[in-house]
Amino acid sequence: KFVEDFSFPGIEFRAQRFDDGVKSSCFTWEVVLMDAPDTIKGISFYELEDDGTGLIKYVRDVPESAIKPPIFGGLARKLRPGVGVFQPVKIGSRPGGL
């Protein structure tokens, strides 16, 4: 239904992976623009109200940079090579976190 509601000529929305939580959900997607050789990918997070109405209370959409490669990413890696390197973190290792 979501893809049908946001269908526009020349723009194709492709949902990829879904996490089907109870009160929140996250999914990855890509957008194809007309005959463009590259797509724009992203991730979206939706959270529902706690009152059982099913209304959406929070949305966060995070698209990747449309500039390939991202300008500041290369600069940040030159200044701080560890930027953008993700590693597992032990549960309880961050103060105030899980």
mmCIF file of C-alpha atoms in Angstrom:
data_model
loop_
_atom_site.group_PDB
_atom_site.id
_atom_site.type_symbol
_atom_site.label_atom_id
_atom_site.label_comp_id
_atom_site.label_asym_id
_atom_site.label_seq_id
_atom_site.Cartn_x
_atom_site.Cartn_y
_atom_site.Cartn_z
ATOM 1 C CA LYS A 1 0.000 0.000 0.000
ATOM 2 C CA PHE A 2 2.823 2.414 0.904
ATOM 3 C CA VAL A 3 4.538 1.938 -2.462
ATOM 4 C CA GLU A 4 1.234 2.458 -4.309
ATOM 5 C CA ASP A 5 0.436 5.674 -2.391
ATOM 6 C CA PHE A 6 3.802 7.207 -3.249
ATOM 7 C CA SER A 7 4.025 6.188 -6.888
ATOM 8 C CA PHE A 8 5.026 8.975 -9.298
ATOM 9 C CA PRO A 9 5.878 8.799 -13.024
ATOM 10 C CA GLY A 10 9.631 8.398 -13.542
ATOM 11 C CA ILE A 11 10.300 7.420 -9.923
ATOM 12 C CA GLU A 12 10.355 3.805 -8.774
ATOM 13 C CA PHE A 13 10.451 3.028 -5.046
ATOM 14 C CA ARG A 14 11.828 -0.430 -4.226
ATOM 15 C CA ALA A 15 11.443 -1.674 -0.669
ATOM 16 C CA GLN A 16 14.187 -4.146 0.209
ATOM 17 C CA ARG A 17 14.458 -5.484 3.759
ATOM 18 C CA PHE A 18 11.888 -5.161 6.549
ATOM 19 C CA ASP A 19 11.961 -5.496 10.319
ATOM 20 C CA ASP A 20 8.406 -6.019 11.544
ATOM 21 C CA GLY A 21 8.431 -4.866 15.143
ATOM 22 C CA VAL A 22 5.332 -4.561 17.329
ATOM 23 C CA LYS A 23 5.352 -0.774 17.936
ATOM 24 C CA SER A 24 8.089 0.200 15.509
ATOM 25 C CA SER A 25 9.471 -0.935 12.203
ATOM 26 C CA CYS A 26 12.505 -0.276 10.080
ATOM 27 C CA PHE A 27 13.079 -0.949 6.383
ATOM 28 C CA THR A 28 15.698 -0.341 3.734
ATOM 29 C CA TRP A 29 14.829 0.950 0.290
ATOM 30 C CA GLU A 30 16.162 2.312 -2.969
ATOM 31 C CA VAL A 31 14.767 4.868 -5.393
ATOM 32 C CA VAL A 32 15.307 4.659 -9.144
ATOM 33 C CA LEU A 33 15.004 7.994 -10.973
ATOM 34 C CA MET A 34 13.951 7.651 -14.616
ATOM 35 C CA ASP A 35 16.968 6.467 -16.638
ATOM 36 C CA ALA A 36 19.625 7.390 -14.057
ATOM 37 C CA PRO A 37 22.391 4.756 -13.855
ATOM 38 C CA ASP A 38 22.629 4.956 -10.045
ATOM 39 C CA THR A 39 19.957 4.525 -7.395
ATOM 40 C CA ILE A 40 19.623 6.312 -4.067
ATOM 41 C CA LYS A 41 19.381 3.950 -1.103
ATOM 42 C CA GLY A 42 18.195 4.636 2.392
ATOM 43 C CA ILE A 43 16.626 3.395 5.570
ATOM 44 C CA SER A 44 13.374 4.435 7.287
ATOM 45 C CA PHE A 45 12.166 4.002 10.859
ATOM 46 C CA TYR A 46 8.504 4.290 11.871
ATOM 47 C CA GLU A 47 7.177 4.233 15.449
ATOM 48 C CA LEU A 48 3.512 3.935 16.461
ATOM 49 C CA GLU A 49 1.638 5.648 19.292
ATOM 50 C CA ASP A 50 1.487 3.652 22.539
ATOM 51 C CA ASP A 51 -2.295 4.136 22.878
ATOM 52 C CA GLY A 52 -3.230 1.347 20.433
ATOM 53 C CA THR A 53 -4.656 3.671 17.741
ATOM 54 C CA GLY A 54 -2.053 2.569 15.190
ATOM 55 C CA LEU A 55 -1.198 6.196 14.402
ATOM 56 C CA ILE A 56 2.393 6.992 13.498
ATOM 57 C CA LYS A 57 4.125 9.176 16.102
ATOM 58 C CA TYR A 58 7.693 9.246 14.777
ATOM 59 C CA VAL A 59 9.327 8.882 11.365
ATOM 60 C CA ARG A 60 12.987 9.062 10.438
ATOM 61 C CA ASP A 61 14.124 8.665 6.814
ATOM 62 C CA VAL A 62 17.853 8.566 6.130
ATOM 63 C CA PRO A 63 18.906 8.596 2.472
ATOM 64 C CA GLU A 64 22.463 8.028 1.366
ATOM 65 C CA SER A 65 24.311 10.909 -0.242
ATOM 66 C CA ALA A 66 23.277 11.634 -3.831
ATOM 67 C CA ILE A 67 26.878 12.691 -4.544
ATOM 68 C CA LYS A 68 29.026 9.628 -5.286
ATOM 69 C CA PRO A 69 31.347 9.218 -3.484
ATOM 70 C CA PRO A 70 30.212 11.473 -0.631
ATOM 71 C CA ILE A 71 32.538 14.471 -0.418
ATOM 72 C CA PHE A 72 32.962 14.671 3.334
ATOM 73 C CA GLY A 73 33.292 10.883 3.789
ATOM 74 C CA GLY A 74 36.668 10.769 2.022
ATOM 75 C CA LEU A 75 37.909 13.830 3.875
ATOM 76 C CA ALA A 76 36.794 12.409 7.239
ATOM 77 C CA ARG A 77 38.571 9.096 6.539
ATOM 78 C CA LYS A 78 41.800 10.938 5.703
ATOM 79 C CA LEU A 79 41.643 12.952 8.929
ATOM 80 C CA ARG A 80 40.418 10.062 11.110
ATOM 81 C CA PRO A 81 40.875 6.638 9.449
ATOM 82 C CA GLY A 82 38.637 4.900 12.020
ATOM 83 C CA VAL A 83 35.556 6.915 11.001
ATOM 84 C CA GLY A 84 32.953 4.720 9.321
ATOM 85 C CA VAL A 85 34.390 1.467 10.661
ATOM 86 C CA PHE A 86 31.710 -0.306 12.665
ATOM 87 C CA GLN A 87 32.457 -3.090 15.117
ATOM 88 C CA PRO A 88 30.285 -4.963 17.611
ATOM 89 C CA VAL A 89 29.980 -3.402 21.056
ATOM 90 C CA LYS A 90 29.434 -5.487 24.171
ATOM 91 C CA ILE A 91 26.059 -4.986 25.874
ATOM 92 C CA GLY A 92 26.570 -2.835 28.970
ATOM 93 C CA SER A 93 29.837 -1.307 27.746
ATOM 94 C CA ARG A 94 28.378 2.181 27.251
ATOM 95 C CA PRO A 95 27.394 4.255 30.320
ATOM 96 C CA GLY A 96 23.600 4.661 30.385
ATOM 97 C CA GLY A 97 23.156 2.366 27.380
ATOM 98 C CA LEU A 98 22.041 -1.218 26.994
#
